[in-house]
Structures are given as C-alpha cells and as structure tokens.
Amino acid sequence: MVSARRSLLVSFGERYTLLLIGVAGTMVIARMLPPAEIGIFSVGAVLVGLAQVLRDFGVGQYVVALKSLTPEQLRAALGVAVASAWTLAVLVALLSGVMADFYDQPRLRDVMRLLAINFLLVPFTALTLSYLRRQLRVSAIYTINTTHSIVQLVSTIWLAAQGYGCLSLAWGTVAAAVAALLVSLPLRPAELPWLPRLRGARAVLSFGFYATGGNIVDEAGVAAPDLIIGKLLDAEAVATFGKAQALLNLFSQAVTSAVSPVILPMFAGQARDGRDLRASYLLTVSCMTAVAWPFFALLGTLALPVVNFVYGEQWDAAAPLIRIMCCSSALYSMFIMARYLFIATGQVREQARLDTFTVMFRVLLLLPAALVGLQWVAMAVVGGALFRCWLTWRYLSRLAAIDARGLLRAVSRSAALTALTALAPAGALVMMQSGLAQLVVASVCAIPLWFAGVMVFQHPLAEELELVWRKVRRRDAV
C-alpha cells in the first residue's frame, strides 16, 4: 500500500508537470496560430491517432498485465510492436494524399507524413515505458514523458514563430519523439531486448486482437466528432470543438492519466492474487468523483471566463459547447476506470464489445447533428456518453457484481462535496462582472471549500490527506 501511495504521488507529479507544460503551450499557440491552422493539424492528428492505437496492438497492456514475462515473450512483444508500427507508417504516408483530397486541405498531406515518422521511433520508447510501468518505476517514466513534452512545446513555439503554421505542430511532435527515445535509452531496463522477433508473436497477437479492437473502436468514438465536423463543416469548426474538448479533457490529463498507470498494475496484481476487486473499484470511483464533479461544476459555470483566459477571445464559441458537455463528462467519471478493471480481470473481449456498441451509437447521433451545427454535435456527444455510462454499468453488474446501490453509496459523499464546492463559482458569477475576477475568486474560494468538505463529510480522501499532512509535519519537525 505504501508503494502504491508513493507511485500515485509521483504519477500525479508527472501528470501535473505535463499538464502545466501543455496548458502553457496551448495558451501560447492558441494566440500564435489562427483556428483554421490548428484545425488542419487537428484533423491530421485525429486520423493518425486512429492508427496509433493499431501501432501498439495491445503490446503495452500485454507487458503490464501478463503474470510473468520471459525474454522470448519480450522479444516477441517488440517484434509485434515494430512490425505493426512500421507497416502503419507506410500506410499513413500513402494515404496522406487521399485524406488531403477528401478534406480539401492540401497541407494535410504534409502533416500526416510528418506524423508518420513517429511510427518508426515510438515502438522502442513505448516498450520501455510499458515495462517501467509494470515495475511501477514512475520516476523514470516521469523523466521520459517530461522531456517529451518540453521538447514538443519549445519546438512548436519556435517553428510557429518562424511562420510554419500547422506544420509547426507536426514538426514539434517529431522532435518530441526523437527526444523521448534518446532519454529512454539510459533508463531502459537491462532485461529488455534490443532485437525484435516474430516467433511467439501469436500469444501477443491473441491478447492484442481484443485489447486493440476495443481501443481502436474507443478511439474512433473519440475521433468521430472531429472527422465528421471536418467533412460536414470546416477546419475552423474542428478547432473550436477541439478547444472545448481540450478543456473538458483537463480532468483526464490531470487525474485519470495519473491514476491509470498505477491502477491497472494494482488491479492486475489483486486479480492475480485472487482478491475481490469490488471494494477497490468502488473506492476508486469515490475518489475520482470527488475531484471530477467539483472540477466540472466550476468549468461549466465559468466556461466563458476560462476560455478567454486560456485561449483568448477568438475562441468564445467554444464556451457554449463546454456547458453542454460538462454534465455527461462528470457522469462518465464514475465509469472511467471500468476499462482497467475489465483488462485486469481478463475481460478484454467484453471491453471490446462495450466499445463497439457505444461508438456505433455515438456515430449514429453525430452524423445528423453535424448537419445542423456545433451545439447539436455537443448534444450528440452527451447522448453518446449517457448511453456509454448505462452500458458500462450493465457490464459492471454482470462481470464484477457491482450494483447500482454500491455505486450510489460510493459517490454520495462526492455529491455533497460538489454541492458545497459549487457555491464558489456560483457566487462569483453573481457577484463579479469581470470574467477574470470571477475565475480568480471562484478558484480561491473553491479550494478551501473542497478541503473543508472532504473533512466535514468524512470522504474516503480524508484519510489520504491526513496521511500526507502527518508526513509533512514529521519532515518539518526533523
């Protein structure tokens, strides 16, 4: 438990470092590049992102979740990763012209070809990161990922200042991949192989088929709004929707991405030991919603001031989209860790089915919505999220014996905590006229209200906060 707490703390440190770098970069780049330029890169990134899921082909999850790993299995995993990634690099480069013609954006061809270079480099770094994650060596992961983000930010800003437009974002991604590979070499565990092989790849492919199937379908659901908007509306609309989605995704970047590298190995270890995962999952839900719900309450209430502060006034159209999508994002935080529970317990086929059903439903809603406008697209996203929450709960009740009563009990104190914290943004909105003043007052008041609520309502997070406080006092005393 001590090791898990330490890993979580370092993982949160990594995520918040990356988040600060990312937000700083977003604030600068959103003011340096017009929406149309960012929209072109966004379409290319989404298209290549679909291939990125296939590029890994479940190798990362295979390395983390397998009970024991031999050198032969590691070489086979590297072989599958390299073969799939290099094949996809060629396919992305070949299809770049077709996609540029389809979206009527000539520079999309160059963006996709630059992003294809990453497929040649990433497999070696990705295997190292997966193995480090299996060992919970979060400090090494921190170093690699932070280097990647810093190099990407500096390169992109410099190239944007030189007038490269959307290509500055693509070149920044390539530079970051090279930097991450170079930094990972001295941190690479000695037992990891350098040479790939395909003997024994069948076991990796068998695991990866269902894991990747679910991931590619899930990624398609994430990518669907951008791809549909890009075709039926325009590049500027893609960028506007992307900015709204990026602010909603701050929770995922700050919390989910920090927790998941620890949660998956922890769930997998408990499953290998034959322990009941229900209590662990419900505790995770309680802690996630205690952070997610107040976050989305503040973001939804003060959407316009947040957009103005982060992106500037040219992105005001993103604010109504954020207000629409906030509630469904908050609700989905109850189920966001279900994927790792299913993977840890070997239910990758069920996860793939869940992803398939939810994405099909989401696309069916998005296609007619995009013909009307962005706000209808946002409402379609909400409808798809609600369906996913309902279906995930059905899978949880069947596969993990987690019923509605247990879920409601797990989030009841988070609901009370959110109601208390939401007084800050609501009061600031009523009392202040300036958007910046609303944001400052709401943030300053929400933090102490949140801490007070955790203690008053005796939320499960209170025990963790008290433990951290005791450690801080002990160090001060020394």
Tab-separated table of N, CA, C and O in Angstrom, residues 346-409:
chain	number	residue	atom	x	y	z
A	346	GLY	N	-9.027	-9.947	-17.275
A	346	GLY	CA	-9.035	-10.750	-18.487
A	346	GLY	C	-10.278	-10.609	-19.338
A	346	GLY	O	-10.513	-11.421	-20.243
A	347	GLN	N	-11.077	-9.563	-19.106
A	347	GLN	CA	-12.334	-9.382	-19.848
A	347	GLN	C	-12.139	-8.438	-21.040
A	347	GLN	O	-12.945	-7.539	-21.280
A	348	VAL	N	-11.052	-8.673	-21.807
A	348	VAL	CA	-10.758	-7.761	-22.912
A	348	VAL	C	-11.797	-7.892	-24.027
A	348	VAL	O	-12.089	-6.927	-24.739
A	349	ARG	N	-12.363	-9.098	-24.214
A	349	ARG	CA	-13.390	-9.259	-25.243
A	349	ARG	C	-14.648	-8.466	-24.883
A	349	ARG	O	-15.264	-7.825	-25.741
A	350	GLU	N	-15.015	-8.526	-23.619
A	350	GLU	CA	-16.195	-7.774	-23.181
A	350	GLU	C	-15.968	-6.272	-23.323
A	350	GLU	O	-16.881	-5.533	-23.706
A	351	GLN	N	-14.747	-5.819	-23.014
A	351	GLN	CA	-14.443	-4.400	-23.166
A	351	GLN	C	-14.535	-4.000	-24.640
A	351	GLN	O	-15.029	-2.920	-24.975
A	352	ALA	N	-14.058	-4.869	-25.537
A	352	ALA	CA	-14.140	-4.576	-26.968
A	352	ALA	C	-15.598	-4.477	-27.422
A	352	ALA	O	-15.951	-3.608	-28.227
A	353	ARG	N	-16.442	-5.357	-26.923
A	353	ARG	CA	-17.859	-5.300	-27.286
A	353	ARG	C	-18.498	-4.010	-26.776
A	353	ARG	O	-19.290	-3.368	-27.482
A	354	LEU	N	-18.189	-3.652	-25.542
A	354	LEU	CA	-18.727	-2.421	-24.968
A	354	LEU	C	-18.333	-1.216	-25.818
A	354	LEU	O	-19.166	-0.359	-26.137
A	355	ASP	N	-17.043	-1.151	-26.186
A	355	ASP	CA	-16.568	-0.041	-27.011
A	355	ASP	C	-17.296	0.004	-28.353
A	355	ASP	O	-17.679	1.074	-28.839
A	356	THR	N	-17.490	-1.164	-28.956
A	356	THR	CA	-18.140	-1.221	-30.270
A	356	THR	C	-19.572	-0.696	-30.222
A	356	THR	O	-19.975	0.136	-31.049
A	357	PHE	N	-20.337	-1.156	-29.257
A	357	PHE	CA	-21.730	-0.718	-29.145
A	357	PHE	C	-21.827	0.786	-28.904
A	357	PHE	O	-22.660	1.476	-29.512
A	358	THR	N	-20.996	1.299	-28.010
A	358	THR	CA	-21.099	2.716	-27.657
A	358	THR	C	-20.656	3.622	-28.796
A	358	THR	O	-21.255	4.686	-29.023
A	359	VAL	N	-19.623	3.208	-29.530
A	359	VAL	CA	-19.150	4.046	-30.634
A	359	VAL	C	-20.163	4.059	-31.781
A	359	VAL	O	-20.413	5.111	-32.390
A	360	MET	N	-20.742	2.915	-32.074
A	360	MET	CA	-21.767	2.867	-33.118
A	360	MET	C	-22.924	3.810	-32.785
A	360	MET	O	-23.402	4.568	-33.636
A	361	PHE	N	-23.356	3.790	-31.544
A	361	PHE	CA	-24.450	4.659	-31.119
A	361	PHE	C	-24.038	6.124	-31.219
A	361	PHE	O	-24.824	6.984	-31.671
A	362	ARG	N	-22.801	6.424	-30.834
A	362	ARG	CA	-22.330	7.810	-30.869
A	362	ARG	C	-22.270	8.346	-32.294
A	362	ARG	O	-22.695	9.478	-32.567
A	363	VAL	N	-21.755	7.552	-33.214
A	363	VAL	CA	-21.651	7.983	-34.607
A	363	VAL	C	-23.041	8.204	-35.207
A	363	VAL	O	-23.265	9.155	-35.964
A	364	LEU	N	-23.980	7.326	-34.867
A	364	LEU	CA	-25.357	7.484	-35.372
A	364	LEU	C	-25.971	8.807	-34.915
A	364	LEU	O	-26.769	9.412	-35.644
A	365	LEU	N	-25.596	9.267	-33.732
A	365	LEU	CA	-26.083	10.561	-33.251
A	365	LEU	C	-25.334	11.725	-33.896
A	365	LEU	O	-25.923	12.776	-34.177
A	366	LEU	N	-24.032	11.543	-34.136
A	366	LEU	CA	-23.202	12.648	-34.606
A	366	LEU	C	-23.483	13.025	-36.058
A	366	LEU	O	-23.456	14.212	-36.411
A	367	LEU	N	-23.736	12.052	-36.913
A	367	LEU	CA	-23.886	12.341	-38.342
A	367	LEU	C	-25.007	13.343	-38.633
A	367	LEU	O	-24.769	14.349	-39.311
A	368	PRO	N	-26.226	13.132	-38.136
A	368	PRO	CA	-27.253	14.153	-38.389
A	368	PRO	C	-27.007	15.448	-37.617
A	368	PRO	O	-27.372	16.534	-38.094
A	369	ALA	N	-26.381	15.349	-36.434
A	369	ALA	CA	-26.153	16.552	-35.623
A	369	ALA	C	-25.206	17.521	-36.319
A	369	ALA	O	-25.393	18.744	-36.266
A	370	ALA	N	-24.168	16.988	-36.984
A	370	ALA	CA	-23.185	17.856	-37.642
A	370	ALA	C	-23.785	18.626	-38.806
A	370	ALA	O	-23.245	19.664	-39.212
A	371	LEU	N	-24.894	18.154	-39.350
A	371	LEU	CA	-25.563	18.876	-40.431
A	371	LEU	C	-26.256	20.134	-39.934
A	371	LEU	O	-26.556	21.035	-40.726
A	372	VAL	N	-26.495	20.206	-38.625
A	372	VAL	CA	-27.229	21.338	-38.046
A	372	VAL	C	-26.277	22.380	-37.461
A	372	VAL	O	-26.448	23.585	-37.669
A	373	GLY	N	-25.255	21.939	-36.714
A	373	GLY	CA	-24.327	22.897	-36.121
A	373	GLY	C	-23.571	22.314	-34.941
A	373	GLY	O	-23.843	21.191	-34.490
A	374	LEU	N	-22.617	23.092	-34.417
A	374	LEU	CA	-21.730	22.604	-33.367
A	374	LEU	C	-22.464	22.291	-32.067
A	374	LEU	O	-22.120	21.344	-31.367
A	375	GLN	N	-23.454	23.092	-31.704
A	375	GLN	CA	-24.157	22.838	-30.446
A	375	GLN	C	-24.921	21.524	-30.505
A	375	GLN	O	-25.023	20.803	-29.510
A	376	TRP	N	-25.440	21.174	-31.673
A	376	TRP	CA	-26.098	19.882	-31.825
A	376	TRP	C	-25.080	18.752	-31.753
A	376	TRP	O	-25.379	17.664	-31.251
A	377	VAL	N	-23.874	18.988	-32.255
A	377	VAL	CA	-22.804	17.992	-32.121
A	377	VAL	C	-22.499	17.754	-30.644
A	377	VAL	O	-22.333	16.610	-30.203
A	378	ALA	N	-22.441	18.849	-29.874
A	378	ALA	CA	-22.182	18.711	-28.434
A	378	ALA	C	-23.286	17.905	-27.759
A	378	ALA	O	-23.007	17.053	-26.900
A	379	MET	N	-24.533	18.136	-28.145
A	379	MET	CA	-25.637	17.370	-27.553
A	379	MET	C	-25.580	15.903	-27.964
A	379	MET	O	-25.936	15.005	-27.186
A	380	ALA	N	-25.118	15.642	-29.187
A	380	ALA	CA	-24.949	14.254	-29.618
A	380	ALA	C	-23.857	13.563	-28.803
A	380	ALA	O	-23.983	12.387	-28.449
A	381	VAL	N	-22.797	14.289	-28.492
A	381	VAL	CA	-21.739	13.740	-27.633
A	381	VAL	C	-22.299	13.393	-26.259
A	381	VAL	O	-21.977	12.345	-25.686
A	382	VAL	N	-23.152	14.248	-25.728
A	382	VAL	CA	-23.789	13.984	-24.434
A	382	VAL	C	-24.637	12.718	-24.512
A	382	VAL	O	-24.567	11.841	-23.632
A	383	GLY	N	-25.441	12.592	-25.558
A	383	GLY	CA	-26.261	11.394	-25.713
A	383	GLY	C	-25.427	10.127	-25.789
A	383	GLY	O	-25.766	9.104	-25.174
A	384	GLY	N	-24.317	10.192	-26.527
A	384	GLY	CA	-23.432	9.029	-26.607
A	384	GLY	C	-22.798	8.692	-25.275
A	384	GLY	O	-22.651	7.512	-24.923
A	385	ALA	N	-22.433	9.715	-24.500
A	385	ALA	CA	-21.826	9.483	-23.189
A	385	ALA	C	-22.820	8.861	-22.215
A	385	ALA	O	-22.464	7.974	-21.424
A	386	LEU	N	-24.053	9.330	-22.238
A	386	LEU	CA	-25.078	8.750	-21.364
A	386	LEU	C	-25.308	7.276	-21.686
A	386	LEU	O	-25.444	6.443	-20.780
A	387	PHE	N	-25.339	6.949	-22.972
A	387	PHE	CA	-25.507	5.552	-23.366
A	387	PHE	C	-24.319	4.717	-22.895
A	387	PHE	O	-24.486	3.592	-22.404
A	388	ARG	N	-23.110	5.259	-23.008
A	388	ARG	CA	-21.919	4.529	-22.571
A	388	ARG	C	-21.946	4.287	-21.065
A	388	ARG	O	-21.567	3.210	-20.594
A	389	CYS	N	-22.379	5.276	-20.300
A	389	CYS	CA	-22.467	5.106	-18.842
A	389	CYS	C	-23.438	3.977	-18.484
A	389	CYS	O	-23.142	3.128	-17.641
A	390	TRP	N	-24.603	4.004	-19.131
A	390	TRP	CA	-25.603	2.967	-18.850
A	390	TRP	C	-25.082	1.586	-19.210
A	390	TRP	O	-25.214	0.634	-18.423
A	391	LEU	N	-24.444	1.460	-20.370
A	391	LEU	CA	-23.965	0.148	-20.809
A	391	LEU	C	-22.803	-0.327	-19.939
A	391	LEU	O	-22.706	-1.529	-19.610
A	392	THR	N	-21.922	0.577	-19.540
A	392	THR	CA	-20.810	0.200	-18.673
A	392	THR	C	-21.324	-0.301	-17.330
A	392	THR	O	-20.800	-1.274	-16.775
A	393	TRP	N	-22.347	0.371	-16.801
A	393	TRP	CA	-22.934	-0.109	-15.539
A	393	TRP	C	-23.494	-1.515	-15.706
A	393	TRP	O	-23.349	-2.358	-14.817
A	394	ARG	N	-24.137	-1.804	-16.829
A	394	ARG	CA	-24.664	-3.142	-17.062
A	394	ARG	C	-23.549	-4.175	-17.088
A	394	ARG	O	-23.677	-5.272	-16.521
A	395	TYR	N	-22.423	-3.835	-17.711
A	395	TYR	CA	-21.287	-4.746	-17.755
A	395	TYR	C	-20.671	-4.922	-16.369
A	395	TYR	O	-20.278	-6.035	-15.990
A	396	LEU	N	-20.590	-3.835	-15.614
A	396	LEU	CA	-20.042	-3.932	-14.260
A	396	LEU	C	-20.899	-4.822	-13.373
A	396	LEU	O	-20.377	-5.626	-12.592
A	397	SER	N	-22.202	-4.698	-13.487
A	397	SER	CA	-23.089	-5.513	-12.655
A	397	SER	C	-22.986	-6.988	-13.035
A	397	SER	O	-23.076	-7.862	-12.169
A	398	ARG	N	-22.755	-7.268	-14.319
A	398	ARG	CA	-22.699	-8.664	-14.762
A	398	ARG	C	-21.327	-9.287	-14.545
A	398	ARG	O	-21.223	-10.444	-14.126
A	399	LEU	N	-20.262	-8.525	-14.799
A	399	LEU	CA	-18.913	-9.093	-14.758
A	399	LEU	C	-18.229	-8.924	-13.411
A	399	LEU	O	-17.340	-9.708	-13.066
A	400	ALA	N	-18.610	-7.887	-12.661
A	400	ALA	CA	-17.927	-7.610	-11.397
A	400	ALA	C	-18.877	-7.554	-10.210
A	400	ALA	O	-18.445	-7.227	-9.101
A	401	ALA	N	-20.143	-7.862	-10.416
A	401	ALA	CA	-21.151	-7.886	-9.338
A	401	ALA	C	-21.217	-6.545	-8.609
A	401	ALA	O	-21.409	-6.487	-7.393
A	402	ILE	N	-21.071	-5.445	-9.361
A	402	ILE	CA	-21.183	-4.100	-8.793
A	402	ILE	C	-22.555	-3.550	-9.166
A	402	ILE	O	-22.834	-3.307	-10.341
A	403	ASP	N	-23.412	-3.377	-8.189
A	403	ASP	CA	-24.778	-2.957	-8.466
A	403	ASP	C	-24.936	-1.449	-8.304
A	403	ASP	O	-24.020	-0.734	-7.881
A	404	ALA	N	-26.133	-0.957	-8.656
A	404	ALA	CA	-26.408	0.476	-8.606
A	404	ALA	C	-26.316	1.014	-7.186
A	404	ALA	O	-25.830	2.124	-6.957
A	405	ARG	N	-26.767	0.215	-6.214
A	405	ARG	CA	-26.718	0.673	-4.824
A	405	ARG	C	-25.278	0.905	-4.382
A	405	ARG	O	-24.973	1.897	-3.711
A	406	GLY	N	-24.392	-0.004	-4.759
A	406	GLY	CA	-22.995	0.161	-4.391
A	406	GLY	C	-22.378	1.397	-5.023
A	406	GLY	O	-21.625	2.129	-4.372
A	407	LEU	N	-22.711	1.648	-6.295
A	407	LEU	CA	-22.182	2.833	-6.966
A	407	LEU	C	-22.709	4.115	-6.325
A	407	LEU	O	-21.939	5.056	-6.087
A	408	LEU	N	-24.002	4.156	-6.036
A	408	LEU	CA	-24.574	5.357	-5.433
A	408	LEU	C	-23.998	5.613	-4.047
A	408	LEU	O	-23.756	6.770	-3.668
A	409	ARG	N	-23.782	4.552	-3.287
A	409	ARG	CA	-23.175	4.714	-1.970
A	409	ARG	C	-21.750	5.262	-2.102
A	409	ARG	O	-21.309	6.088	-1.301
